[in-house]
mmCIF file of C-alpha atoms in Angstrom:
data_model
loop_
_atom_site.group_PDB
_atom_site.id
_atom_site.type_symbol
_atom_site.label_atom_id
_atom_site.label_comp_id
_atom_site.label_asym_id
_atom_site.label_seq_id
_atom_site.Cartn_x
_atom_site.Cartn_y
_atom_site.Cartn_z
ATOM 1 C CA UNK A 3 36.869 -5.993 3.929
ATOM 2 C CA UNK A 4 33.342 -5.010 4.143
ATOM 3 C CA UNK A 5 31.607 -8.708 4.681
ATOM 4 C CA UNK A 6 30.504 -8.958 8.689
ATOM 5 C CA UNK A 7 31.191 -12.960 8.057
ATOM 6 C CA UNK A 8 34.850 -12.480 6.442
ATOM 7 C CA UNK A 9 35.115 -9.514 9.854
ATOM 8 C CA UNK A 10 34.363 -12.558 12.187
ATOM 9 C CA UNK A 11 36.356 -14.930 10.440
ATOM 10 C CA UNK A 12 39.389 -12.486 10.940
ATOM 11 C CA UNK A 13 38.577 -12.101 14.379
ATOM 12 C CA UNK A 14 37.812 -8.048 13.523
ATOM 13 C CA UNK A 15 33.960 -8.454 14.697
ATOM 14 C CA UNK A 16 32.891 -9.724 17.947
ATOM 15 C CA UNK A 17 31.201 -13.197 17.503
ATOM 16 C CA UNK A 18 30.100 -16.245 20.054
ATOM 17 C CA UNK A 19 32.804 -18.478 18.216
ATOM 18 C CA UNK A 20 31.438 -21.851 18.625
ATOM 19 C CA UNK A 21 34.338 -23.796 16.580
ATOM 20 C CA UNK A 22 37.382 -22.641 14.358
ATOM 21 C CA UNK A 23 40.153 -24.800 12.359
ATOM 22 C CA UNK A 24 41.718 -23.291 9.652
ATOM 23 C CA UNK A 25 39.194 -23.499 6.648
ATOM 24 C CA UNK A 26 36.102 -22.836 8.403
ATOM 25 C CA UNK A 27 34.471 -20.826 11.479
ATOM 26 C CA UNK A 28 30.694 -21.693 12.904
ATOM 27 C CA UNK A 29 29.425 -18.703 15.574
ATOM 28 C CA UNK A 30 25.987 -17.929 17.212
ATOM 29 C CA UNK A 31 23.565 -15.794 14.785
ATOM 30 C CA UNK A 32 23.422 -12.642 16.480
ATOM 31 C CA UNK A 33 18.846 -12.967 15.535
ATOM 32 C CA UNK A 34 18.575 -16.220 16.202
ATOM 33 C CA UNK A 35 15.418 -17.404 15.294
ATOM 34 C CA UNK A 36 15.660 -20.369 18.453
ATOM 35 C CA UNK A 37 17.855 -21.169 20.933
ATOM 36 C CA UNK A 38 21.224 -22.711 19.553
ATOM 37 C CA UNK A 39 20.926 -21.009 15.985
ATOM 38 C CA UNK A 40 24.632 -21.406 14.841
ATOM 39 C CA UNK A 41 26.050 -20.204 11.180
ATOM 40 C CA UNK A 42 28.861 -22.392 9.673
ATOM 41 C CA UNK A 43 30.527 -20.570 7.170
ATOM 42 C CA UNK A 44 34.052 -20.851 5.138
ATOM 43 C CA UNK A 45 36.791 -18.614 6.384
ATOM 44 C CA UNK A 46 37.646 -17.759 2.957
ATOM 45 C CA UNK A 47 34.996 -15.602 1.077
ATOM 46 C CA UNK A 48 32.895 -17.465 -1.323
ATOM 47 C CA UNK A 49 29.695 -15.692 -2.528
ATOM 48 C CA UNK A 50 27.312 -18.823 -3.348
ATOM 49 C CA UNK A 51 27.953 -22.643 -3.053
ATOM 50 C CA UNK A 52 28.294 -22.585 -6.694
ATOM 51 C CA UNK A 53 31.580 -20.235 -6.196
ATOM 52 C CA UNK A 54 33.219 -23.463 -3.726
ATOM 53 C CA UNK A 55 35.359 -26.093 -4.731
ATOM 54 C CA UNK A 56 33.210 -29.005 -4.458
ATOM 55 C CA UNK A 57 35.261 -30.992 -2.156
ATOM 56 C CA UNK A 58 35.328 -28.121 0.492
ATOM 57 C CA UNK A 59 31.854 -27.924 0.026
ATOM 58 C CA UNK A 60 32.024 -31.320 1.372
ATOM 59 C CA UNK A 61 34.247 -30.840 4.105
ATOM 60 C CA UNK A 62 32.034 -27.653 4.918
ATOM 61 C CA UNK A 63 28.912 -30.541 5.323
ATOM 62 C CA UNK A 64 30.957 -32.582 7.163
ATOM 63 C CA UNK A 65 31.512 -30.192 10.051
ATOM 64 C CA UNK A 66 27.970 -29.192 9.376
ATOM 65 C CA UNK A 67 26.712 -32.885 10.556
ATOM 66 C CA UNK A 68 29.292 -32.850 13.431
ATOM 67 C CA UNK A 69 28.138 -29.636 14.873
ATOM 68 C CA UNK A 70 24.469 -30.530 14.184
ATOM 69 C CA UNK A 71 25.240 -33.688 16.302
ATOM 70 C CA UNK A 72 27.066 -30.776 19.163
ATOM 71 C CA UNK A 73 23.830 -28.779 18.935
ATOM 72 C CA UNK A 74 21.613 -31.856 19.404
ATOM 73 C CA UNK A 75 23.170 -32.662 22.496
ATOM 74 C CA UNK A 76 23.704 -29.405 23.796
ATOM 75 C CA UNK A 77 20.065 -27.797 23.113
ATOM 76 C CA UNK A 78 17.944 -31.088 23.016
ATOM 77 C CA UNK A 79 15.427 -29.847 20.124
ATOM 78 C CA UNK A 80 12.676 -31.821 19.199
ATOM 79 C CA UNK A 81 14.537 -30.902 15.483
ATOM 80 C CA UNK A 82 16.971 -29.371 13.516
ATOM 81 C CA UNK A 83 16.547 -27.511 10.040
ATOM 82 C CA UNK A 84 19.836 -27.213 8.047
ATOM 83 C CA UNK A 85 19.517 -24.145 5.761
ATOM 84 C CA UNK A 86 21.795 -22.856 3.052
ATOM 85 C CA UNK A 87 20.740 -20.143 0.641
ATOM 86 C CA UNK A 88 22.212 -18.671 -2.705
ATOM 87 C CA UNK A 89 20.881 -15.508 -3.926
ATOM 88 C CA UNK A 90 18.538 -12.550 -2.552
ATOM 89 C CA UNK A 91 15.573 -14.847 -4.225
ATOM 90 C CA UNK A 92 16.612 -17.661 -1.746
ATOM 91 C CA UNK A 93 16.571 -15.836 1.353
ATOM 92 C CA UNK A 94 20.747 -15.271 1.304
ATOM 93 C CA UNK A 95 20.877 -11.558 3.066
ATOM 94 C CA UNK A 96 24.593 -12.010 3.564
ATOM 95 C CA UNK A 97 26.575 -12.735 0.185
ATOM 96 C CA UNK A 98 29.465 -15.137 2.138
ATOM 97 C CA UNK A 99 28.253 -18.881 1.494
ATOM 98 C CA UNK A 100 27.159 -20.132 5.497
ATOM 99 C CA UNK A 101 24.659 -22.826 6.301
ATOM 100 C CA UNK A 102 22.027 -22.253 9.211
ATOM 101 C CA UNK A 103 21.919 -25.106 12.140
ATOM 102 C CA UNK A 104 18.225 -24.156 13.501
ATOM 103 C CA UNK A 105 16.955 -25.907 16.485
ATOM 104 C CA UNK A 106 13.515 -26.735 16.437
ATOM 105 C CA UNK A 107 10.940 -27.556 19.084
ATOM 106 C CA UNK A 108 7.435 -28.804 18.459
ATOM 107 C CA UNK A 109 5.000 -25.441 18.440
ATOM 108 C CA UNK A 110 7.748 -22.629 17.984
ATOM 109 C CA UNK A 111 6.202 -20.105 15.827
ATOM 110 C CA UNK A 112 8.770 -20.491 13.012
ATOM 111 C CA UNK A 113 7.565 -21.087 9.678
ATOM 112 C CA UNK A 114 8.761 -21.612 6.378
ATOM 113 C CA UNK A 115 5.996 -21.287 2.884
ATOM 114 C CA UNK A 116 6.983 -24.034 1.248
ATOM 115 C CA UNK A 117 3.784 -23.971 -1.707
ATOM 116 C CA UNK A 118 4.724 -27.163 -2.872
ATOM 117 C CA UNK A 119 2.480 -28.537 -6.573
ATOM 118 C CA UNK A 120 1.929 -31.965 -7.886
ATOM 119 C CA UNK A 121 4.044 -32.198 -11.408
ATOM 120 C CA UNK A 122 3.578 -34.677 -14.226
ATOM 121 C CA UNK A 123 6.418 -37.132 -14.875
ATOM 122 C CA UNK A 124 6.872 -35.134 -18.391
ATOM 123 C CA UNK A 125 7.234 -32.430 -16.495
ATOM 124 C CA UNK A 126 10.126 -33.939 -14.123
ATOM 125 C CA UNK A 127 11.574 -35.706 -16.936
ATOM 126 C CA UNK A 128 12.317 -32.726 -18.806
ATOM 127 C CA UNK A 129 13.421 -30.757 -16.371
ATOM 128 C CA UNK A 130 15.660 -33.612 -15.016
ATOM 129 C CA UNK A 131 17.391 -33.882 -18.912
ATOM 130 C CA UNK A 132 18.260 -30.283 -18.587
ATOM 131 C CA UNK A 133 19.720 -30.425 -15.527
ATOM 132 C CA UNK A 134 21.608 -33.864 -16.523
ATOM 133 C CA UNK A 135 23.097 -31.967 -20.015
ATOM 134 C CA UNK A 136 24.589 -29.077 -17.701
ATOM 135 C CA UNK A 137 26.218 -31.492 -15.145
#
């Protein structure tokens, strides 16, 4: 067991546990990036969302949007970013599926490059029939 998440999850690794039930485990990020980052993650080791049974992925969002409501109260941010990455190319630098809970306050230096392009609806409509043929 070499994953630090599936270490914390097995109580092996010293974490700020901030919830526990049997499925799932949500802890302090040891670099937060503001006050009251918390990770949410699956006990059980799944590499990517796309490796989770969709209805735990929807008990995993659940508890997402009940701790995001904890963090809210707890922190008082001016906002909250939810994060979850799959993949080095998406940011993922720990390959156990976890969603970020980031407290935001108006003027913190964090910053995300998001180069966002106008499309044409040809565009959209043809990527949107690919994706609707694999679903």
């Amino acid at each position: 067991m070499r994953c630090p998440f599936c270490l914390i999850a097995a109580h092996r690794a010293p974490a700020a546990i901030v919830y526990e039930d049997e499925e799932f485990i949500a802890f302090m990020d040891k670099n937060p990036v503001s006050e009251g980052h918390l990770l949410v993650a699956p006990k059980a080791h799944y590499e990517t969302i796309m490796d989770m049974d969709p209805e735990l992925v929807g008990r995993l969002f659940q508890l997402v949007a009940r701790l995001c409501r904890a963090v809210w109260a707890a922190v008082k941010p001016d906002g909250l970013n939810v994060l979850q990455n799959n993949g080095l190319a998406a940011w993922q630098s720990i390959p156990h599926v976890h969603v970020h809970i980031i407290p935001r306050c108006h003027g913190d230096p964090i910053a995300v490059q998001w180069p966002a392009r106008p499309a044409d609806l040809a565009e959209l409509e043809e990527v949107a029939k690919r994706i609707r043929e694999a679903l």
